[in-house]
PDB file of C-alpha atoms in Angstrom:
ATOM      1  CA  MET A   1       7.375 -29.646 -20.147  1.00 44.00           C
ATOM      2  CA  SER A   2       6.343 -26.702 -18.873  1.00 55.00           C
ATOM      3  CA  LEU A   3       7.878 -24.072 -17.515  1.00 52.00           C
ATOM      4  CA  PHE A   4       8.388 -25.014 -14.478  1.00 51.00           C
ATOM      5  CA  GLU A   5      10.418 -28.100 -15.416  1.00 56.00           C
ATOM      6  CA  MET A   6      12.863 -26.158 -17.315  1.00 79.00           C
ATOM      7  CA  VAL A   7      14.131 -23.831 -14.889  1.00 86.00           C
ATOM      8  CA  PRO A   8      14.612 -24.386 -11.028  1.00 91.00           C
ATOM      9  CA  PRO A   9      11.767 -23.898  -9.091  1.00 94.00           C
ATOM     10  CA  SER A  10      13.855 -22.210  -6.844  1.00 94.00           C
ATOM     11  CA  LYS A  11      15.204 -19.386  -9.288  1.00 95.00           C
ATOM     12  CA  ALA A  12      11.548 -19.568 -10.954  1.00 95.00           C
ATOM     13  CA  LEU A  13      10.113 -18.338  -7.510  1.00 96.00           C
ATOM     14  CA  SER A  14      12.551 -15.893  -6.995  1.00 96.00           C
ATOM     15  CA  ASP A  15      12.042 -14.995 -10.811  1.00 96.00           C
ATOM     16  CA  LEU A  16       8.495 -14.234  -9.798  1.00 97.00           C
ATOM     17  CA  LEU A  17       9.136 -11.955  -6.492  1.00 97.00           C
ATOM     18  CA  GLU A  18      10.987  -9.659  -8.682  1.00 97.00           C
ATOM     19  CA  LYS A  19       7.977  -9.304 -10.282  1.00 97.00           C
ATOM     20  CA  GLU A  20       5.614  -9.147  -7.535  1.00 97.00           C
ATOM     21  CA  HIS A  21       8.011  -6.560  -6.333  1.00 97.00           C
ATOM     22  CA  SER A  22       8.059  -4.295  -9.284  1.00 97.00           C
ATOM     23  CA  ALA A  23       4.046  -4.771  -9.232  1.00 96.00           C
ATOM     24  CA  ILE A  24       3.958  -3.282  -6.140  1.00 95.00           C
ATOM     25  CA  LEU A  25       6.020  -1.005  -6.231  1.00 95.00           C
ATOM     26  CA  LYS A  26       4.114   0.273  -9.266  1.00 94.00           C
ATOM     27  CA  SER A  27       0.804   0.048  -7.951  1.00 91.00           C
ATOM     28  CA  GLN A  28      -0.332  -2.620  -9.992  1.00 93.00           C
ATOM     29  CA  PHE A  29      -2.883  -4.838  -7.759  1.00 90.00           C
ATOM     30  CA  ALA A  30      -4.409  -6.634 -11.333  1.00 94.00           C
ATOM     31  CA  THR A  31      -0.516  -8.288 -12.454  1.00 94.00           C
ATOM     32  CA  LEU A  32       0.201  -9.014  -8.009  1.00 93.00           C
ATOM     33  CA  ALA A  33      -4.070 -11.262  -8.748  1.00 93.00           C
ATOM     34  CA  SER A  34      -2.865 -12.116 -11.946  1.00 94.00           C
ATOM     35  CA  LEU A  35       0.810 -14.251 -10.271  1.00 95.00           C
ATOM     36  CA  SER A  36      -0.221 -14.961  -7.229  1.00 94.00           C
ATOM     37  CA  ALA A  37      -1.486 -18.815  -8.896  1.00 94.00           C
ATOM     38  CA  SER A  38       1.951 -19.524 -10.302  1.00 95.00           C
ATOM     39  CA  LYS A  39       3.243 -18.629  -6.724  1.00 96.00           C
ATOM     40  CA  ILE A  40       1.367 -20.703  -4.798  1.00 95.00           C
ATOM     41  CA  ALA A  41       2.149 -23.723  -7.453  1.00 95.00           C
ATOM     42  CA  LEU A  42       6.138 -22.808  -7.466  1.00 95.00           C
ATOM     43  CA  MET A  43       5.813 -23.242  -3.581  1.00 95.00           C
ATOM     44  CA  LYS A  44       4.338 -25.961  -3.898  1.00 95.00           C
ATOM     45  CA  SER A  45       7.119 -27.032  -6.258  1.00 94.00           C
ATOM     46  CA  VAL A  46      10.090 -25.875  -3.993  1.00 94.00           C
ATOM     47  CA  ALA A  47       8.857 -27.636  -1.365  1.00 93.00           C
ATOM     48  CA  ARG A  48       8.937 -30.916  -2.713  1.00 94.00           C
ATOM     49  CA  SER A  49      12.688 -29.731  -4.834  1.00 92.00           C
ATOM     50  CA  ASN A  50      16.505 -30.406  -3.655  1.00 89.00           C
ATOM     51  CA  ALA A  51      16.618 -26.590  -3.214  1.00 91.00           C
ATOM     52  CA  THR A  52      19.992 -25.474  -1.595  1.00 93.00           C
ATOM     53  CA  GLN A  53      19.877 -23.572   2.167  1.00 95.00           C
ATOM     54  CA  SER A  54      20.614 -20.675   0.348  1.00 95.00           C
ATOM     55  CA  ASP A  55      18.076 -20.845  -2.404  1.00 95.00           C
ATOM     56  CA  LEU A  56      15.422 -21.008   0.838  1.00 95.00           C
ATOM     57  CA  GLU A  57      17.327 -18.021   2.438  1.00 97.00           C
ATOM     58  CA  ARG A  58      17.159 -15.650  -0.582  1.00 97.00           C
ATOM     59  CA  LEU A  59      13.067 -16.324  -1.370  1.00 97.00           C
ATOM     60  CA  LYS A  60      12.857 -15.844   2.810  1.00 97.00           C
ATOM     61  CA  THR A  61      13.948 -12.464   2.285  1.00 97.00           C
ATOM     62  CA  LEU A  62      12.405 -11.206  -1.137  1.00 97.00           C
ATOM     63  CA  SER A  63       9.231 -13.037   0.201  1.00 97.00           C
ATOM     64  CA  GLU A  64       9.783 -10.958   3.493  1.00 98.00           C
ATOM     65  CA  ARG A  65      10.102  -7.709   1.526  1.00 98.00           C
ATOM     66  CA  ASN A  66       7.629  -7.703  -0.708  1.00 97.00           C
ATOM     67  CA  SER A  67       5.425  -8.288   2.761  1.00 97.00           C
ATOM     68  CA  LYS A  68       5.955  -5.821   4.256  1.00 97.00           C
ATOM     69  CA  LEU A  69       6.204  -3.450   1.127  1.00 96.00           C
ATOM     70  CA  LEU A  70       2.229  -4.619   0.630  1.00 95.00           C
ATOM     71  CA  ALA A  71       1.528  -3.355   3.981  1.00 96.00           C
ATOM     72  CA  ALA A  72       3.137  -0.242   3.654  1.00 96.00           C
ATOM     73  CA  SER A  73       0.833   0.459   0.770  1.00 93.00           C
ATOM     74  CA  ALA A  74      -1.967  -1.153   2.935  1.00 93.00           C
ATOM     75  CA  GLU A  75      -1.072   1.248   5.102  1.00 96.00           C
ATOM     76  CA  GLY A  76      -0.540   4.088   3.076  1.00 94.00           C
ATOM     77  CA  LEU A  77      -4.346   3.628   0.972  1.00 92.00           C
ATOM     78  CA  LYS A  78      -5.705   3.703   4.580  1.00 95.00           C
ATOM     79  CA  SER A  79      -4.338   7.114   5.245  1.00 96.00           C
ATOM     80  CA  ALA A  80      -5.415   8.137   2.258  1.00 94.00           C
ATOM     81  CA  ARG A  81      -8.700   7.103   2.476  1.00 94.00           C
ATOM     82  CA  LYS A  82      -8.797   8.778   6.127  1.00 93.00           C
ATOM     83  CA  SER A  83      -7.529  12.255   4.138  1.00 91.00           C
ATOM     84  CA  LEU A  84     -10.078  12.422   1.359  1.00 90.00           C
ATOM     85  CA  SER A  85     -12.897  11.776   4.259  1.00 88.00           C
ATOM     86  CA  ARG A  86     -11.364  14.525   6.547  1.00 82.00           C
ATOM     87  CA  LEU A  87     -11.512  16.279   3.210  1.00 80.00           C
ATOM     88  CA  ARG A  88     -15.004  15.654   2.217  1.00 82.00           C
ATOM     89  CA  ALA A  89     -15.748  16.306   5.811  1.00 77.00           C
ATOM     90  CA  PRO A  90     -18.347  19.730   6.412  1.00 73.00           C
ATOM     91  CA  ASN A  91     -14.784  21.553   8.025  1.00 69.00           C
ATOM     92  CA  PRO A  92     -15.639  22.547  11.433  1.00 68.00           C
ATOM     93  CA  ALA A  93     -15.968  25.807  13.379  1.00 70.00           C
ATOM     94  CA  PHE A  94     -12.881  28.059  14.664  1.00 75.00           C
ATOM     95  CA  GLN A  95     -11.973  27.927  17.256  1.00 80.00           C
ATOM     96  CA  THR A  96     -10.225  30.926  19.029  1.00 84.00           C
ATOM     97  CA  TYR A  97      -9.915  33.029  22.754  1.00 86.00           C
ATOM     98  CA  ASP A  98     -11.504  36.720  23.639  1.00 85.00           C
ATOM     99  CA  PRO A  99      -8.964  38.727  25.335  1.00 89.00           C
ATOM    100  CA  SER A 100     -10.709  37.819  28.289  1.00 91.00           C
ATOM    101  CA  GLY A 101      -9.511  34.478  27.432  1.00 89.00           C
ATOM    102  CA  THR A 102     -13.146  33.043  26.973  1.00 89.00           C
ATOM    103  CA  ARG A 103     -13.109  30.522  24.565  1.00 86.00           C
ATOM    104  CA  LEU A 104     -15.045  31.699  21.292  1.00 81.00           C
ATOM    105  CA  ASN A 105     -16.432  29.906  18.542  1.00 78.00           C
ATOM    106  CA  ILE A 106     -16.095  31.116  14.740  1.00 76.00           C
ATOM    107  CA  ASP A 107     -18.704  29.210  12.856  1.00 72.00           C
ATOM    108  CA  ASN A 108     -18.117  28.660   9.070  1.00 64.00           C
ATOM    109  CA  LYS A 109     -20.091  31.101   6.651  1.00 64.00           C
ATOM    110  CA  PRO A 110     -20.486  31.547   3.176  1.00 63.00           C
ATOM    111  CA  LEU A 111     -18.506  34.143   2.004  1.00 60.00           C
ATOM    112  CA  THR A 112     -20.251  37.206   0.416  1.00 71.00           C
ATOM    113  CA  ILE A 113     -19.745  39.959  -0.868  1.00 73.00           C
ATOM    114  CA  LYS A 114     -21.247  43.467   0.245  1.00 75.00           C
ATOM    115  CA  LYS A 115     -21.311  46.381  -1.899  1.00 76.00           C
ATOM    116  CA  LYS A 116     -21.692  49.990  -0.672  1.00 76.00           C
ATOM    117  CA  MET A 117     -23.871  52.166  -1.944  1.00 71.00           C
TER     118      MET A 117
END
């Protein structure tokens, strides 16, 4: 008797979705990958089972929650990559205006120390 047969498929999938939620919050992407095969198998089992409407609604809610969380995580990673690339890029010249209103670029120059003798 396998684990999936001892516990109703909807309950097993609900538990797995909770584990997935925890892994997303902890950024444990390797855990997410390892859960995917079990998740697919459980979804097929739930489809063949006589799960109640309330069970299916709960599974849908949990799945949508995890989906939104994964999308937000991906957006955060994308934003972090953009920030890192901006930090690594050379700084542009500083722009200001002179007293007559003309735009003036002040180039970035390395800082040097001048000694007065």
